[in-house]
Short mmCIF file of C-alpha atoms in Angstrom, two decimals:
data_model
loop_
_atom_site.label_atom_id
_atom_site.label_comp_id
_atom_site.label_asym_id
_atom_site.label_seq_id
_atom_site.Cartn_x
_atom_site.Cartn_y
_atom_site.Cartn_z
CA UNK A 1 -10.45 -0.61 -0.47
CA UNK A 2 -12.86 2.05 -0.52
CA UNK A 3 -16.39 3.49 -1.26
CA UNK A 4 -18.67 6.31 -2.20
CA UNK A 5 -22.51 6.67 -0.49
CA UNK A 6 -24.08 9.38 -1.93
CA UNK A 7 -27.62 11.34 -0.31
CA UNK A 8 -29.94 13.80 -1.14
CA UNK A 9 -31.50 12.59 -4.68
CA UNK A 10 -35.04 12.89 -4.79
CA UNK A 11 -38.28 14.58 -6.40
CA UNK A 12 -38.67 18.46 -6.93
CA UNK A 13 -40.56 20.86 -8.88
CA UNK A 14 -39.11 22.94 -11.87
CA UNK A 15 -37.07 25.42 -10.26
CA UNK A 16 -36.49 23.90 -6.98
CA UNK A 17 -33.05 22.71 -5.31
CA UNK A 18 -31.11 20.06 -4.42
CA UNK A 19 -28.14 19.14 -2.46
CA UNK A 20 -26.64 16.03 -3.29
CA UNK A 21 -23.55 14.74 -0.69
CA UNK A 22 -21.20 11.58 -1.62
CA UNK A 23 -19.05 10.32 1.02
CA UNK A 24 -15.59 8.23 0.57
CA UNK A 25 -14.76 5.84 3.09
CA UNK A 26 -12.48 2.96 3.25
CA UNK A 27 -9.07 2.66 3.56
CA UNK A 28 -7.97 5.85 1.63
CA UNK A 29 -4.62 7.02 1.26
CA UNK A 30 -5.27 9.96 -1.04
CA UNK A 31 -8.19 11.09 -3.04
CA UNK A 32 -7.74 12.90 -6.24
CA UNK A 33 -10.49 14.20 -8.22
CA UNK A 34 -14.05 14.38 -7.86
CA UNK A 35 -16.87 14.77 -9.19
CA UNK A 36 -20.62 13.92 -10.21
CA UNK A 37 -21.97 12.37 -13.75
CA UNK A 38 -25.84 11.78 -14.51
CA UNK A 39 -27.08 9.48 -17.26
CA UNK A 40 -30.43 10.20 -18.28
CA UNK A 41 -33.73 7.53 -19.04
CA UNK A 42 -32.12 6.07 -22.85
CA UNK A 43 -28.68 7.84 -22.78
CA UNK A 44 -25.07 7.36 -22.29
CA UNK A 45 -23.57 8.40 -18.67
CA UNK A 46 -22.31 12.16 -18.94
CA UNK A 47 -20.41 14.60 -17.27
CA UNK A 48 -21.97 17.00 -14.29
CA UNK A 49 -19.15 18.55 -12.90
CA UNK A 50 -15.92 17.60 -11.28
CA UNK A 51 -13.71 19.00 -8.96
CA UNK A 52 -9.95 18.85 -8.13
CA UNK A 53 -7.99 18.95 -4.51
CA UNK A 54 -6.90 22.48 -5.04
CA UNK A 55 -10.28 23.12 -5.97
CA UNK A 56 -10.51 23.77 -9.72
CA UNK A 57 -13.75 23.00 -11.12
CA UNK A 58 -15.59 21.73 -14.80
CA UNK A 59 -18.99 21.84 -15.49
CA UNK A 60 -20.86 21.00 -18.29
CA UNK A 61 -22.55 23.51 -20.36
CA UNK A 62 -25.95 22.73 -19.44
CA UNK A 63 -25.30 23.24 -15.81
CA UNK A 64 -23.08 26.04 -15.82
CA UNK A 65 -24.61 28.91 -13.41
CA UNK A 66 -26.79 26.32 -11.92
CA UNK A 67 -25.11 23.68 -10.33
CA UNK A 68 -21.87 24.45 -7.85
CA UNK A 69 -20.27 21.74 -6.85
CA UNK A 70 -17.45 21.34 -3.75
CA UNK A 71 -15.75 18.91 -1.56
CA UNK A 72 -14.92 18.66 2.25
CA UNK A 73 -11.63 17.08 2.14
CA UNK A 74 -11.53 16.49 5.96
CA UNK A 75 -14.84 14.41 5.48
CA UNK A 76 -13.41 12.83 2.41
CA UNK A 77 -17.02 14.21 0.95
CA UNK A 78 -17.95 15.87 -2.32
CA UNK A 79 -21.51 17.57 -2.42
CA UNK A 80 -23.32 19.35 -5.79
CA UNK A 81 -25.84 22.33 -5.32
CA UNK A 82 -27.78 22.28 -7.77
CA UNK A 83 -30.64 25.05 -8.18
CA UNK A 84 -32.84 26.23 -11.06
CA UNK A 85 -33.89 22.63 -11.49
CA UNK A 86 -35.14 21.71 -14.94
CA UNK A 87 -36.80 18.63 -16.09
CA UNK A 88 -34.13 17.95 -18.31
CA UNK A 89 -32.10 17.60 -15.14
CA UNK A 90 -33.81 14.55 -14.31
CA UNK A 91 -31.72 11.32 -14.27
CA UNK A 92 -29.68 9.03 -12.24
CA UNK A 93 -26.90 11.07 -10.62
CA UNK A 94 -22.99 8.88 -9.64
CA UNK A 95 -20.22 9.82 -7.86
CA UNK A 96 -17.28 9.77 -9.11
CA UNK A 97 -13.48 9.55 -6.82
CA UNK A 98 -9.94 8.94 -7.76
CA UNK A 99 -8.75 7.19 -5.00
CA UNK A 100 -5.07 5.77 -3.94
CA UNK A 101 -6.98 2.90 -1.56
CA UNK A 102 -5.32 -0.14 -0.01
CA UNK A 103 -6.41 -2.16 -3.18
CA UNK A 104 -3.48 0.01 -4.72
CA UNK A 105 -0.88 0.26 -5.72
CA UNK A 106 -1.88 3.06 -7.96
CA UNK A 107 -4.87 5.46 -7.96
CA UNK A 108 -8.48 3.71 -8.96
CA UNK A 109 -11.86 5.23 -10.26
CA UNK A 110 -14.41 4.73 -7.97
CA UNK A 111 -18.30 5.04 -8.20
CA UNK A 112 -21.29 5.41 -6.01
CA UNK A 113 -24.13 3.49 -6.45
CA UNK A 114 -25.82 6.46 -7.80
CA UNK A 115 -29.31 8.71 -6.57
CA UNK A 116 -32.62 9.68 -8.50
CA UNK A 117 -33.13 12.82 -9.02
CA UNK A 118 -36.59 13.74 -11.31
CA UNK A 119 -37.47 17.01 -11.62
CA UNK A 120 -41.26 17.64 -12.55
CA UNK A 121 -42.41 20.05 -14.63
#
């Protein structure tokens, strides 16, 4: 089977930075997309930005020109930049990994246990 450990959550001032890193391990056969989702104190889980093998990214509106995210495919690892911090950024942040593991036989979602990220105004 596999996993996802992400790093790098933590507390920041109002236009500050982040790096945030999530790392697959396991027994992986092939990972497909990737990507990060945030759910906020009182709302549903939502999108951040996601990321495909040949490298074709989605962001969500609110984080377009802010947040870049990429992925190290030889370290099975997916990271998000994100700068211009805002408070509404603040929230639990998951990653996310399609993965073709030995639990197979077809590809699973996977998700990380997820880091805090509060941003303070």
């Amino acid at each position: 089977q596999g996993q996802l450990v992400e790093s790098g959550g933590g507390l920041v001032q109002a236009g500050g930075s982040l790096r945030l890193s999530c790392a697959a391990s396991g027994s992986i056969f092939s990972i497909d997309t990737m990507g990060w989702y945030r759910r906020a104190p009182g709302q549903q889980r939502a999108l951040v930005a996601t990321i495909t093998p040949g490298g074709d990214t989605n962001y969500a509106d609110s984080v377009k020109g802010r947040f870049t995210i990429s992925r190290d495919d030889a370290k099975n690892t997916v990271y998000l930049q994100m700068n211009t911090l805002k408070p509404e950024d603040t929230a639990v942040y998951y990653c996310y990994a399609d993965m073709l593991t030995t639990r197979g036989p077809q590809f699973d979602d996977y998700w990380g246990q997820g880091t805090q990220v509060t941003v303070s105004s």
